[in-house]
PDB file of C-alpha atoms in Angstrom:
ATOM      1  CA  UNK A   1       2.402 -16.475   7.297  1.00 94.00           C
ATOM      2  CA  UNK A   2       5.990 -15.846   8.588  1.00 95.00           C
ATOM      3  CA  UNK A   3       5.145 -12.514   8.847  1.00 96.00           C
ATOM      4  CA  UNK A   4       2.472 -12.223  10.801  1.00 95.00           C
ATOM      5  CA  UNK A   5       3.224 -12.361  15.043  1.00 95.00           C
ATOM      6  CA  UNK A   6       1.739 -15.584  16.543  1.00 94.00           C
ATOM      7  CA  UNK A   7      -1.229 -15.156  18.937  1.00 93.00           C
ATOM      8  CA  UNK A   8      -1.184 -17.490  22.236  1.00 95.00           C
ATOM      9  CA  UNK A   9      -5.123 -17.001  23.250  1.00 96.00           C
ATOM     10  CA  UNK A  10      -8.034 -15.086  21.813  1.00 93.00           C
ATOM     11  CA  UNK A  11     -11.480 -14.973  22.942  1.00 93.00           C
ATOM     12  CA  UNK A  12     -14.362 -12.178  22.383  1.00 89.00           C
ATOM     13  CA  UNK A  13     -17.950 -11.356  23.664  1.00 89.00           C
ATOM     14  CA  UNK A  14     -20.887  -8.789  22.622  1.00 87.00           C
ATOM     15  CA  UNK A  15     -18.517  -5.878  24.636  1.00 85.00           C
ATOM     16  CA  UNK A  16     -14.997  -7.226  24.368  1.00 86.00           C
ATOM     17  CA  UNK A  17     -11.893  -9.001  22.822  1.00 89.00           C
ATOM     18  CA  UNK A  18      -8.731 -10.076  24.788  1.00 92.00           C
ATOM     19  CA  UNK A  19      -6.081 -11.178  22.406  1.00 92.00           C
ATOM     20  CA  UNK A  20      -2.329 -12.231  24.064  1.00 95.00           C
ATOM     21  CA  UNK A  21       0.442 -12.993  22.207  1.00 94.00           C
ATOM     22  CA  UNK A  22       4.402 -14.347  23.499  1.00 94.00           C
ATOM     23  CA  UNK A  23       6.444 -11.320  24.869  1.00 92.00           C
ATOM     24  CA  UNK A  24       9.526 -10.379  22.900  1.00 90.00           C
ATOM     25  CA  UNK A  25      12.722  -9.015  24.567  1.00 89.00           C
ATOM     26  CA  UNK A  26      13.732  -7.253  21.300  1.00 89.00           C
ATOM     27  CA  UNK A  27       9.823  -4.820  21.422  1.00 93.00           C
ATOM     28  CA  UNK A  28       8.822  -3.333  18.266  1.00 94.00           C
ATOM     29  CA  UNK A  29      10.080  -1.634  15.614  1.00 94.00           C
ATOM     30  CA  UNK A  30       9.338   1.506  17.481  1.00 92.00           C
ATOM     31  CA  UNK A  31      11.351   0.224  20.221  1.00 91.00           C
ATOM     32  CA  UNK A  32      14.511  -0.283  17.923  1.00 91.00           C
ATOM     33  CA  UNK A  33      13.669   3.437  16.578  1.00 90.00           C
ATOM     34  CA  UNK A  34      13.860   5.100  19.970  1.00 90.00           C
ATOM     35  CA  UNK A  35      16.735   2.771  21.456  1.00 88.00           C
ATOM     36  CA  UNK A  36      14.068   1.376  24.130  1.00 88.00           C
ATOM     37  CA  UNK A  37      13.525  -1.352  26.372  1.00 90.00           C
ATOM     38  CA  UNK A  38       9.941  -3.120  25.892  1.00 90.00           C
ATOM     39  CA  UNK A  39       9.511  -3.161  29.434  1.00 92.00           C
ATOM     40  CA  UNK A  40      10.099   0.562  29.992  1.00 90.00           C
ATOM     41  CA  UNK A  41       7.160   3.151  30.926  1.00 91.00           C
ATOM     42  CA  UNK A  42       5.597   4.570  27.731  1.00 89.00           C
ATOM     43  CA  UNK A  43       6.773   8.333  28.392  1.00 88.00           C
ATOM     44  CA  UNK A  44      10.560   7.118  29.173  1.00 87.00           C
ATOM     45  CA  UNK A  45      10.640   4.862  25.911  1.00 87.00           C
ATOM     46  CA  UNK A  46       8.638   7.244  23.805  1.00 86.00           C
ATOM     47  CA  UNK A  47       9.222  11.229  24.819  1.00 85.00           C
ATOM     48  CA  UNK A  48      13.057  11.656  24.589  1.00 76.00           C
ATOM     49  CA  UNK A  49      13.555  12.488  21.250  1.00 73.00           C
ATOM     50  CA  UNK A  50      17.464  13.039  21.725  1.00 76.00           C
ATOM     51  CA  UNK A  51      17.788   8.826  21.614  1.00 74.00           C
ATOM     52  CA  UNK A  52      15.961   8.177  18.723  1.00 81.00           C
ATOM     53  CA  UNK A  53      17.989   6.966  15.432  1.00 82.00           C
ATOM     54  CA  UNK A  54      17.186   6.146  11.839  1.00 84.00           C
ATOM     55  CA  UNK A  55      17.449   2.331  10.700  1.00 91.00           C
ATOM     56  CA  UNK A  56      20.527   0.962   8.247  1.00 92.00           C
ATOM     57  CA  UNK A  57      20.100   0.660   4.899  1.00 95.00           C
ATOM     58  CA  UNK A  58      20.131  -3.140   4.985  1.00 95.00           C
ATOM     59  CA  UNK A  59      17.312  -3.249   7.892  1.00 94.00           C
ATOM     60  CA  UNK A  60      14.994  -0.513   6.087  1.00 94.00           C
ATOM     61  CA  UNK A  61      15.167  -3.310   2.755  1.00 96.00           C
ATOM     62  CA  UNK A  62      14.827  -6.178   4.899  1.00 96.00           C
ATOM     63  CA  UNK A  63      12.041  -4.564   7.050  1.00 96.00           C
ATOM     64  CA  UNK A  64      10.470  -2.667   3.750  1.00 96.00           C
ATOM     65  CA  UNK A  65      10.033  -6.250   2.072  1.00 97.00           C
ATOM     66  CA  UNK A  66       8.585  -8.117   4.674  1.00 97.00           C
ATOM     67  CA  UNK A  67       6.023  -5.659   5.495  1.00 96.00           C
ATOM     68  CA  UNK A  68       5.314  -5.317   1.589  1.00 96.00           C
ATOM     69  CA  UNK A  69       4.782  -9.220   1.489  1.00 97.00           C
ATOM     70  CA  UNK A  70       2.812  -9.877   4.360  1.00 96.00           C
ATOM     71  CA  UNK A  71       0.529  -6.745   3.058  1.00 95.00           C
ATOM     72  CA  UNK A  72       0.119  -8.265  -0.064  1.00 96.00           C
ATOM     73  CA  UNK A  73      -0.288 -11.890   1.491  1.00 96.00           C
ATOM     74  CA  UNK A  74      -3.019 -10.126   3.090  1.00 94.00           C
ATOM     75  CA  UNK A  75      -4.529  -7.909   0.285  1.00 93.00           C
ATOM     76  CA  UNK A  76      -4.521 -11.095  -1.578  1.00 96.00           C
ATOM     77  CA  UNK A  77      -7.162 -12.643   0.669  1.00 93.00           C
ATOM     78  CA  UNK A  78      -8.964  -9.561   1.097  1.00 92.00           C
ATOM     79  CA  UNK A  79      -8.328  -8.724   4.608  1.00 89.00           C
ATOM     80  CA  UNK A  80      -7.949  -5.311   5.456  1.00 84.00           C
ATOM     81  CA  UNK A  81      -4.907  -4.089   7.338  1.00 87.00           C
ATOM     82  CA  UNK A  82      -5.333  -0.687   8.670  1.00 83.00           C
ATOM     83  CA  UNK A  83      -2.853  -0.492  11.707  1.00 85.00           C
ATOM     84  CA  UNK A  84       0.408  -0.350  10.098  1.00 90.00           C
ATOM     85  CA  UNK A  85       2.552   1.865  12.341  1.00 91.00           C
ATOM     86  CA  UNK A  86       6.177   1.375  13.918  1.00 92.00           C
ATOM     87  CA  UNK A  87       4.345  -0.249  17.137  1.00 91.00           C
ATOM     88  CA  UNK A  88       2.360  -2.809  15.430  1.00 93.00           C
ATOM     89  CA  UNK A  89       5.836  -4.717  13.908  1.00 96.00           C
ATOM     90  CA  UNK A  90       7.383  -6.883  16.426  1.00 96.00           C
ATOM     91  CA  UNK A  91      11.142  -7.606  15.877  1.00 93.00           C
ATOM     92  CA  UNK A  92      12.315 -11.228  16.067  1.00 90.00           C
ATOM     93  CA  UNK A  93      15.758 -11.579  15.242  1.00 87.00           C
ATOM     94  CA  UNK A  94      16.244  -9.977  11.347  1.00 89.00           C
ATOM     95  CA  UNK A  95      12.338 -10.551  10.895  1.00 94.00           C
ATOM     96  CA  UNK A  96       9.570  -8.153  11.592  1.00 94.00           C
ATOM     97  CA  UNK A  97       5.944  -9.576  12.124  1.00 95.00           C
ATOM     98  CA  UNK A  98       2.602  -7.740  12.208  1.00 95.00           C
ATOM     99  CA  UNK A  99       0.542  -7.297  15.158  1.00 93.00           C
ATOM    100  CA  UNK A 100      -3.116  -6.263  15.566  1.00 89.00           C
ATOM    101  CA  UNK A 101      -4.410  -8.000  13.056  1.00 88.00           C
ATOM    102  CA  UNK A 102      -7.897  -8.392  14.343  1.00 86.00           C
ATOM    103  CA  UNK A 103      -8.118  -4.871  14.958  1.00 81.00           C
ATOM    104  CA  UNK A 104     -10.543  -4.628  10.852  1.00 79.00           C
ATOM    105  CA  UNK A 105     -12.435  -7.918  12.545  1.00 79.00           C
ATOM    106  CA  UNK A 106     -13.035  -6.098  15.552  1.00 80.00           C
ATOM    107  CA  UNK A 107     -14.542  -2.997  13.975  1.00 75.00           C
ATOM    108  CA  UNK A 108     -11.306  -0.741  15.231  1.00 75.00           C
ATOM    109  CA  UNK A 109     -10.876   2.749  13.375  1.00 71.00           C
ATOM    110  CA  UNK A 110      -8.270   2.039  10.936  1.00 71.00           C
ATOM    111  CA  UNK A 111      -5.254   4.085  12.746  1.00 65.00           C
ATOM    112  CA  UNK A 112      -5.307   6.651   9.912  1.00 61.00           C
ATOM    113  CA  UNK A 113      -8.449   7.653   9.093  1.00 64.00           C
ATOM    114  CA  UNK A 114      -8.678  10.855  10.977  1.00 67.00           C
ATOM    115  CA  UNK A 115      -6.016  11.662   8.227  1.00 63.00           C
ATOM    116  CA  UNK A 116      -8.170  10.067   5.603  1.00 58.00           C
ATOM    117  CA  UNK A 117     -11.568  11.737   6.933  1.00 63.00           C
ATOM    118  CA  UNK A 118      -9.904  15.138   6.018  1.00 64.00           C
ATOM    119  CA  UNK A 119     -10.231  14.651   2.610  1.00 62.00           C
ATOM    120  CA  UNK A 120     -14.066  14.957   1.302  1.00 60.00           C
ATOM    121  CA  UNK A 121     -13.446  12.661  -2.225  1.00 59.00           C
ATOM    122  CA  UNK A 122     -12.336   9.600   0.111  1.00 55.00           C
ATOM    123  CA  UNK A 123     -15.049   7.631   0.975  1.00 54.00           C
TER     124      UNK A 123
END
């Protein structure tokens, strides 16, 4: 899918998975976000909340729809997508992709449920 962020090698045992995928200059949407460098430290990208902006209106729709189709594409053939957070869409050019998508085949936590698990009548 052209929406979905190609993966170079993947391998897994009983006790672990390495998956690596091409490194992009441009980062993540979260990157974009917080006006930082991929390469940067975690705490100097991520803890400086005086740099972060807010997206155009043109990059929200073009960002919005592409994540909405490649959930679909994905809904469609019943795989579950549970990761989708700012850090998990890589940027190339005017085109986000999804990363992590083996997270549901590896038996990861989807990255909300401790929000989820807070309410008793969702299973």
């Amino acid at each position: 899918h052209p929406y979905i962020y190609k993966v170079t090698f993947a391998t897994a045992n009983e006790s672990s998975a390495l998956v690596i995928r091409p490194f992009s200059e441009k980062g993540t949407l979260k990157d974009l976000i917080y006006k930082a460098k991929p390469k940067d430290p975690f705490l100097k990208k991520y803890c400086n909340p005086k740099k972060i902006q807010g997206l155009e209106l043109h990059q929200i729709k073009t960002y919005g729809r592409q994540i909405l189709e490649v959930l679909k594409f994905l809904h469609e053939k019943g795989f579950p997508y549970g990761h989708l957070h700012s850090a998990n869409v890589m940027l190339d050019g005017d085109t986000c992709k999804l990363l992590d998508l083996e997270n549901s085949l590896l038996g990861l936590p989807s990255f909300y449920r401790s929000y989820f698990s807070q309410f008793r009548k969702i299973n």
